[in-house]
């Protein structure tokens, strides 16, 4: 994840413009550049070694750059796009944005698995000892948990109930246990469905001992990891759990995205708040108070949904891919900073 810098120092083969310097000057400039860029010596130390003033050292180093004696290369792993990452971070005012190269064959595939691997490395950087890590349901967070190989000691809590469509993707409990195993901390899973038939059933479940214990940690979460869904089949957990009539109802409200069972329109405003009353999930005002909320979502089809959630102010950092990033960089007027955590719906 960390970028590395390689300093290439050349001498007599530096190019025709550099040959205007005499051979002694070239050798001295290369030696000074080596001391400064590779060995980390200060200009004063170099001046003392060569018996010149530090001002001359500064001039020589400047000339070495101008005449291509020194070439500085910033390198990151090939799968990371540093330029898009920085541009996306600046556009949305994010704390961190990491853009991963989209696999050539997956332009229409949401959340490529490599996003989870990169997010696992990012969490390894962000989580500190004693933190409370919250994990919401999502294929990308499940992939992230499976890829975790380092976490400092922390408590891990599940932020949403379980999605069970009779598939093998019932992995939110396992994701929480995996993260806790890697960190050596306590796990607080939630053994309950994400969506219930009515608000009364959901409220009754929230008071069950194990679920209530997990809910007690929601206000203590310091780092959260969430997924984002588009309002269409196969790309939104909530969409797939609802009836046709319910889907049409929420679509009429302008829903463009869902995150942790909360719905958002294209401007990042919450819609369909009644749905949240039927869900076992962290509240949006609780997420807004979490210092670091990392969203993992990618794929061209998810571009509008990611944009909507970023505009909500709930997310501080994003792991995505180049397909989604290219959409986000041209998605309407530049939004306010995501680090301005004010609710777009107002008080």
CSV table of C-alpha atoms in Angstrom, one decimal:
chain,number,residue,atom,x,y,z
A,1,UNK,CA,0.0,0.0,0.0
A,2,UNK,CA,2.8,2.4,0.8
A,3,UNK,CA,4.4,4.2,-2.2
A,4,UNK,CA,8.2,3.9,-2.6
A,5,UNK,CA,10.5,6.4,-4.1
A,6,UNK,CA,13.4,5.4,-6.3
A,7,UNK,CA,16.2,7.9,-7.0
A,8,UNK,CA,18.1,7.2,-10.2
A,9,UNK,CA,21.5,9.0,-10.2
A,10,UNK,CA,23.5,8.9,-13.4
A,11,UNK,CA,26.8,10.4,-14.3
A,12,UNK,CA,28.5,10.6,-17.7
A,13,UNK,CA,25.5,9.1,-19.4
A,14,UNK,CA,23.1,11.8,-18.2
A,15,UNK,CA,22.4,13.2,-21.6
A,16,UNK,CA,23.8,15.8,-24.0
A,17,UNK,CA,22.5,18.7,-21.9
A,18,UNK,CA,24.4,17.4,-18.9
A,19,UNK,CA,27.6,17.1,-20.8
A,20,UNK,CA,28.0,20.8,-20.8
A,21,UNK,CA,29.3,20.3,-17.3
A,22,UNK,CA,32.9,19.2,-17.1
A,23,UNK,CA,33.8,15.6,-16.0
A,24,UNK,CA,34.9,16.8,-12.5
A,25,UNK,CA,31.7,18.7,-12.1
A,26,UNK,CA,29.7,15.7,-13.2
A,27,UNK,CA,31.4,13.4,-10.8
A,28,UNK,CA,31.0,15.9,-7.9
A,29,UNK,CA,27.4,16.5,-8.7
A,30,UNK,CA,26.6,12.8,-8.8
A,31,UNK,CA,28.4,12.2,-5.5
A,32,UNK,CA,26.5,15.0,-3.8
A,33,UNK,CA,23.2,13.8,-5.2
A,34,UNK,CA,24.0,10.3,-3.9
A,35,UNK,CA,24.7,11.7,-0.4
A,36,UNK,CA,21.5,13.8,-0.4
A,37,UNK,CA,18.9,11.6,-2.1
A,38,UNK,CA,20.1,8.1,-1.3
A,39,UNK,CA,22.1,8.4,1.9
A,40,UNK,CA,19.9,11.1,3.5
A,41,UNK,CA,22.7,13.5,4.4
A,42,UNK,CA,21.9,17.1,5.0
A,43,UNK,CA,23.3,19.9,2.8
A,44,UNK,CA,25.5,21.1,5.7
A,45,UNK,CA,27.0,17.6,6.1
A,46,UNK,CA,27.7,17.4,2.3
A,47,UNK,CA,29.3,20.9,2.3
A,48,UNK,CA,31.6,19.9,5.1
A,49,UNK,CA,32.6,16.7,3.3
A,50,UNK,CA,33.4,18.4,0.1
A,51,UNK,CA,34.8,21.6,1.6
A,52,UNK,CA,32.3,23.9,-0.1
A,53,UNK,CA,29.5,26.1,1.2
A,54,UNK,CA,26.0,24.7,1.7
A,55,UNK,CA,24.7,27.3,-0.9
A,56,UNK,CA,27.0,25.7,-3.5
A,57,UNK,CA,25.6,22.2,-2.5
A,58,UNK,CA,22.1,23.6,-3.1
A,59,UNK,CA,23.0,25.0,-6.5
A,60,UNK,CA,24.7,21.7,-7.5
A,61,UNK,CA,21.6,19.7,-6.5
A,62,UNK,CA,19.3,22.0,-8.3
A,63,UNK,CA,21.5,21.8,-11.4
A,64,UNK,CA,21.6,18.0,-11.1
A,65,UNK,CA,17.8,17.9,-11.3
A,66,UNK,CA,17.6,20.4,-14.2
A,67,UNK,CA,20.2,18.6,-16.3
A,68,UNK,CA,18.7,15.1,-15.7
A,69,UNK,CA,21.6,13.8,-13.6
A,70,UNK,CA,18.9,12.9,-11.0
A,71,UNK,CA,15.6,11.3,-11.9
A,72,UNK,CA,13.0,10.9,-9.1
A,73,UNK,CA,10.3,8.3,-9.7
A,74,UNK,CA,7.3,7.8,-7.4
A,75,UNK,CA,6.3,4.1,-7.7
A,76,UNK,CA,3.2,2.4,-6.3
A,77,UNK,CA,2.2,-1.2,-6.9
A,78,UNK,CA,0.9,-1.7,-10.4
A,79,UNK,CA,-2.7,-2.4,-9.4
A,80,UNK,CA,-3.0,1.0,-7.7
A,81,UNK,CA,-3.8,4.2,-9.6
A,82,UNK,CA,-2.1,6.9,-7.7
A,83,UNK,CA,-3.2,9.8,-10.0
A,84,UNK,CA,-6.9,8.8,-9.9
A,85,UNK,CA,-6.8,8.2,-6.2
A,86,UNK,CA,-5.5,11.7,-5.4
A,87,UNK,CA,-7.9,13.3,-7.8
A,88,UNK,CA,-10.9,11.5,-6.3
A,89,UNK,CA,-9.8,12.3,-2.8
A,90,UNK,CA,-9.6,16.0,-3.7
A,91,UNK,CA,-12.9,16.1,-5.6
A,92,UNK,CA,-14.9,14.6,-2.7
A,93,UNK,CA,-12.8,15.9,0.2
A,94,UNK,CA,-12.2,12.4,1.4
A,95,UNK,CA,-9.6,11.5,4.0
A,96,UNK,CA,-8.4,8.5,1.9
A,97,UNK,CA,-9.2,7.4,-1.6
A,98,UNK,CA,-7.6,4.3,-3.1
A,99,UNK,CA,-8.4,3.4,-6.7
A,100,UNK,CA,-7.6,-0.1,-8.0
A,101,UNK,CA,-7.2,-1.0,-11.6
A,102,UNK,CA,-10.3,-2.7,-12.9
A,103,UNK,CA,-9.8,-6.2,-14.3
A,104,UNK,CA,-10.3,-5.9,-18.1
A,105,UNK,CA,-13.2,-8.3,-18.1
A,106,UNK,CA,-15.1,-6.9,-15.2
A,107,UNK,CA,-16.3,-3.4,-16.3
A,108,UNK,CA,-19.9,-4.4,-15.7
A,109,UNK,CA,-19.1,-6.5,-12.5
A,110,UNK,CA,-19.8,-4.7,-9.2
A,111,UNK,CA,-17.2,-4.8,-6.5
A,112,UNK,CA,-14.3,-6.8,-8.0
A,113,UNK,CA,-12.7,-9.1,-5.3
A,114,UNK,CA,-9.4,-7.2,-5.4
A,115,UNK,CA,-11.1,-4.3,-3.8
A,116,UNK,CA,-11.5,-6.3,-0.6
A,117,UNK,CA,-7.8,-7.2,-0.6
A,118,UNK,CA,-6.8,-3.6,-0.9
A,119,UNK,CA,-9.3,-2.6,1.7
A,120,UNK,CA,-7.9,-5.2,4.1
A,121,UNK,CA,-4.4,-3.5,3.8
A,122,UNK,CA,-6.0,-0.1,4.3
A,123,UNK,CA,-7.7,-1.2,7.5
A,124,UNK,CA,-4.4,-2.5,8.7
A,125,UNK,CA,-3.2,1.1,8.5
A,126,UNK,CA,-6.2,2.8,9.9
A,127,UNK,CA,-7.1,0.6,12.9
A,128,UNK,CA,-5.2,1.2,16.1
A,129,UNK,CA,-5.0,-0.8,19.3
A,130,UNK,CA,-8.1,-0.5,21.4
A,131,UNK,CA,-10.3,0.7,18.5
A,132,UNK,CA,-13.8,-0.7,17.9
A,133,UNK,CA,-14.1,-1.9,14.3
A,134,UNK,CA,-17.6,-2.1,12.8
A,135,UNK,CA,-18.4,-4.2,9.8
A,136,UNK,CA,-21.6,-3.9,7.8
A,137,UNK,CA,-22.9,-6.6,5.5
A,138,UNK,CA,-21.7,-6.6,1.9
A,139,UNK,CA,-19.9,-8.9,-0.5
A,140,UNK,CA,-17.0,-6.4,-0.5
A,141,UNK,CA,-16.7,-6.4,3.3
A,142,UNK,CA,-16.8,-10.2,3.3
A,143,UNK,CA,-14.0,-10.3,0.7
A,144,UNK,CA,-12.1,-7.8,2.8
A,145,UNK,CA,-12.4,-9.8,6.0
A,146,UNK,CA,-11.2,-12.9,4.2
A,147,UNK,CA,-8.1,-11.1,3.1
A,148,UNK,CA,-7.2,-9.7,6.5
A,149,UNK,CA,-3.8,-10.8,7.7
A,150,UNK,CA,-3.0,-8.0,10.2
A,151,UNK,CA,-4.9,-5.9,12.7
A,152,UNK,CA,-3.9,-4.5,16.0
A,153,UNK,CA,-5.9,-5.8,19.1
A,154,UNK,CA,-9.4,-4.3,18.7
A,155,UNK,CA,-13.1,-5.1,19.3
A,156,UNK,CA,-15.1,-6.1,16.2
A,157,UNK,CA,-18.8,-5.6,16.0
A,158,UNK,CA,-21.4,-6.4,13.3
A,159,UNK,CA,-23.3,-3.3,12.2
A,160,UNK,CA,-26.1,-5.0,10.3
A,161,UNK,CA,-28.1,-8.1,10.4
A,162,UNK,CA,-27.6,-11.1,8.1
A,163,UNK,CA,-28.7,-11.3,4.5
A,164,UNK,CA,-29.9,-14.8,3.8
A,165,UNK,CA,-31.1,-15.5,0.3
A,166,UNK,CA,-30.3,-19.2,0.4
A,167,UNK,CA,-26.9,-18.6,-0.9
A,168,UNK,CA,-23.3,-19.0,0.3
A,169,UNK,CA,-23.0,-15.3,0.8
A,170,UNK,CA,-24.3,-15.4,4.4
A,171,UNK,CA,-20.9,-14.3,5.6
A,172,UNK,CA,-21.3,-11.2,7.8
A,173,UNK,CA,-21.1,-13.2,11.0
A,174,UNK,CA,-18.0,-15.1,9.7
A,175,UNK,CA,-16.5,-11.8,8.6
A,176,UNK,CA,-16.8,-10.4,12.1
A,177,UNK,CA,-15.3,-13.6,13.6
A,178,UNK,CA,-12.5,-13.6,11.1
A,179,UNK,CA,-11.5,-10.0,11.8
A,180,UNK,CA,-11.6,-10.6,15.6
A,181,UNK,CA,-9.5,-13.7,15.1
A,182,UNK,CA,-6.8,-11.7,13.2
A,183,UNK,CA,-6.8,-8.9,15.8
A,184,UNK,CA,-7.1,-11.2,18.9
A,185,UNK,CA,-10.0,-9.0,20.1
A,186,UNK,CA,-13.6,-9.7,21.1
A,187,UNK,CA,-16.3,-10.4,18.4
A,188,UNK,CA,-19.9,-9.2,18.7
A,189,UNK,CA,-21.8,-10.8,15.8
A,190,UNK,CA,-25.6,-10.3,15.2
A,191,UNK,CA,-27.6,-13.5,14.7
A,192,UNK,CA,-30.6,-11.9,13.1
A,193,UNK,CA,-31.9,-11.0,9.6
A,194,UNK,CA,-31.2,-7.6,8.2
A,195,UNK,CA,-34.8,-7.0,7.1
A,196,UNK,CA,-37.9,-8.0,9.1
A,197,UNK,CA,-41.5,-8.1,8.1
A,198,UNK,CA,-42.5,-5.1,10.2
A,199,UNK,CA,-41.1,-2.5,12.7
A,200,UNK,CA,-42.5,-4.3,15.7
A,201,UNK,CA,-40.7,-7.5,15.0
A,202,UNK,CA,-37.4,-5.6,14.4
A,203,UNK,CA,-37.9,-3.7,17.7
A,204,UNK,CA,-38.4,-6.9,19.6
A,205,UNK,CA,-35.2,-8.5,18.1
A,206,UNK,CA,-33.2,-5.4,19.0
A,207,UNK,CA,-33.9,-6.1,22.7
A,208,UNK,CA,-32.7,-9.7,22.6
A,209,UNK,CA,-29.6,-10.1,24.8
A,210,UNK,CA,-27.0,-10.9,22.1
A,211,UNK,CA,-28.3,-8.3,19.6
A,212,UNK,CA,-28.6,-5.6,22.3
A,213,UNK,CA,-25.1,-6.2,23.4
A,214,UNK,CA,-23.8,-5.6,19.9
A,215,UNK,CA,-26.0,-2.5,19.6
A,216,UNK,CA,-24.3,-1.1,22.7
A,217,UNK,CA,-21.1,-0.9,20.8
A,218,UNK,CA,-22.5,1.1,17.9
A,219,UNK,CA,-21.8,4.4,19.7
A,220,UNK,CA,-18.2,3.3,20.4
A,221,UNK,CA,-17.2,2.4,16.9
A,222,UNK,CA,-14.0,4.3,15.8
A,223,UNK,CA,-13.6,2.7,12.3
A,224,UNK,CA,-16.4,1.3,10.2
A,225,UNK,CA,-16.4,-0.6,7.0
A,226,UNK,CA,-19.5,-0.5,4.7
A,227,UNK,CA,-20.6,-1.4,1.3
A,228,UNK,CA,-22.8,0.5,-1.2
A,229,UNK,CA,-25.5,-0.9,-3.4
A,230,UNK,CA,-27.3,0.5,-6.5
A,231,UNK,CA,-31.1,0.3,-6.7
A,232,UNK,CA,-31.2,-2.6,-9.1
A,233,UNK,CA,-31.4,-6.4,-9.0
A,234,UNK,CA,-28.2,-8.1,-7.9
A,235,UNK,CA,-26.5,-4.9,-6.9
A,236,UNK,CA,-28.5,-4.0,-3.8
A,237,UNK,CA,-29.2,-6.4,-0.9
A,238,UNK,CA,-32.2,-4.4,0.2
A,239,UNK,CA,-33.7,-4.2,-3.3
A,240,UNK,CA,-33.5,-8.0,-3.6
A,241,UNK,CA,-35.2,-8.6,-0.3
A,242,UNK,CA,-38.2,-6.4,-1.0
A,243,UNK,CA,-41.4,-7.2,-2.9
A,244,UNK,CA,-42.1,-5.8,-6.4
A,245,UNK,CA,-44.6,-3.4,-4.9
A,246,UNK,CA,-42.1,-2.2,-2.2
A,247,UNK,CA,-39.4,-1.7,-4.8
A,248,UNK,CA,-41.7,0.4,-6.9
A,249,UNK,CA,-42.7,2.5,-3.9
A,250,UNK,CA,-39.1,3.4,-2.9
A,251,UNK,CA,-38.1,3.9,-6.6
A,252,UNK,CA,-40.9,6.5,-6.7
A,253,UNK,CA,-39.2,8.4,-3.9
A,254,UNK,CA,-36.0,8.7,-6.0
A,255,UNK,CA,-33.8,6.2,-4.3
A,256,UNK,CA,-30.4,5.9,-6.1
A,257,UNK,CA,-28.4,4.0,-3.6
A,258,UNK,CA,-28.5,2.0,-0.4
A,259,UNK,CA,-25.9,1.6,2.3
A,260,UNK,CA,-26.4,-0.6,5.4
A,261,UNK,CA,-30.2,-0.7,4.7
A,262,UNK,CA,-30.5,3.1,4.4
A,263,UNK,CA,-31.7,4.6,1.2
A,264,UNK,CA,-30.4,7.8,-0.5
A,265,UNK,CA,-31.4,9.9,-3.5
A,266,UNK,CA,-28.9,11.2,-6.1
A,267,UNK,CA,-28.1,14.2,-3.9
A,268,UNK,CA,-27.2,12.1,-0.9
A,269,UNK,CA,-30.5,12.8,1.0
A,270,UNK,CA,-32.1,9.9,2.9
A,271,UNK,CA,-35.4,8.7,1.5
A,272,UNK,CA,-37.7,5.9,2.7
A,273,UNK,CA,-36.9,6.3,6.3
A,274,UNK,CA,-39.7,3.9,7.3
A,275,UNK,CA,-37.6,1.0,5.8
A,276,UNK,CA,-34.9,1.6,8.5
A,277,UNK,CA,-37.5,0.8,11.2
A,278,UNK,CA,-37.8,-2.7,9.8
A,279,UNK,CA,-34.1,-3.3,9.7
A,280,UNK,CA,-31.4,-4.5,12.1
A,281,UNK,CA,-28.7,-1.9,11.3
A,282,UNK,CA,-26.6,0.9,12.7
A,283,UNK,CA,-28.4,4.3,12.5
A,284,UNK,CA,-27.1,7.0,10.1
A,285,UNK,CA,-26.5,9.5,12.9
A,286,UNK,CA,-24.3,6.9,14.6
A,287,UNK,CA,-22.3,6.4,11.4
A,288,UNK,CA,-22.0,10.1,11.1
A,289,UNK,CA,-20.2,10.2,14.5
A,290,UNK,CA,-17.7,7.4,13.6
A,291,UNK,CA,-14.3,9.1,13.0
A,292,UNK,CA,-13.5,6.9,10.0
A,293,UNK,CA,-16.0,5.2,7.7
A,294,UNK,CA,-14.5,3.3,4.8
A,295,UNK,CA,-16.8,2.4,1.9
A,296,UNK,CA,-15.7,-0.4,-0.5
A,297,UNK,CA,-17.5,-0.3,-3.8
A,298,UNK,CA,-16.6,-0.4,-7.5
A,299,UNK,CA,-17.7,-1.2,-11.0
A,300,UNK,CA,-19.2,1.2,-13.6
A,301,UNK,CA,-22.7,0.2,-12.7
A,302,UNK,CA,-22.3,1.4,-9.1
A,303,UNK,CA,-20.9,4.8,-10.1
A,304,UNK,CA,-24.1,6.8,-9.5
A,305,UNK,CA,-24.8,5.0,-6.2
A,306,UNK,CA,-21.2,5.7,-4.9
A,307,UNK,CA,-21.6,9.3,-5.8
A,308,UNK,CA,-24.9,9.6,-3.9
A,309,UNK,CA,-23.6,8.0,-0.7
A,310,UNK,CA,-20.4,10.2,-0.8
A,311,UNK,CA,-22.6,13.3,-1.0
A,312,UNK,CA,-24.4,12.1,2.1
A,313,UNK,CA,-21.4,13.0,4.3
A,314,UNK,CA,-21.5,9.6,6.0
A,315,UNK,CA,-18.3,8.2,4.3
A,316,UNK,CA,-14.8,9.6,5.0
A,317,UNK,CA,-12.7,7.1,2.9
A,318,UNK,CA,-13.3,5.1,-0.3
A,319,UNK,CA,-11.8,2.0,-1.9
A,320,UNK,CA,-12.9,1.7,-5.5
A,321,UNK,CA,-11.8,0.8,-9.0
A,322,UNK,CA,-10.9,2.8,-12.1
A,323,UNK,CA,-14.3,2.1,-13.8
A,324,UNK,CA,-16.2,3.7,-10.9
A,325,UNK,CA,-13.5,6.5,-10.4
A,326,UNK,CA,-13.8,7.6,-14.0
A,327,UNK,CA,-17.6,8.1,-13.6
A,328,UNK,CA,-17.2,9.8,-10.2
A,329,UNK,CA,-14.7,12.4,-11.6
A,330,UNK,CA,-17.4,13.7,-14.0
A,331,UNK,CA,-20.5,13.2,-11.9
A,332,UNK,CA,-22.1,16.6,-11.9
A,333,UNK,CA,-21.1,19.6,-9.8
A,334,UNK,CA,-18.3,19.0,-7.3
A,335,UNK,CA,-19.8,18.0,-4.0
A,336,UNK,CA,-19.0,19.5,-0.6
A,337,UNK,CA,-16.2,17.9,1.3
A,338,UNK,CA,-17.1,14.4,2.7
A,339,UNK,CA,-15.3,15.4,5.9
A,340,UNK,CA,-18.0,18.0,6.5
A,341,UNK,CA,-20.2,15.5,8.3
A,342,UNK,CA,-23.3,17.7,8.5
A,343,UNK,CA,-26.5,15.9,7.6
A,344,UNK,CA,-27.7,17.0,4.1
A,345,UNK,CA,-31.3,16.6,5.3
A,346,UNK,CA,-30.8,19.2,8.0
A,347,UNK,CA,-31.5,18.8,11.7
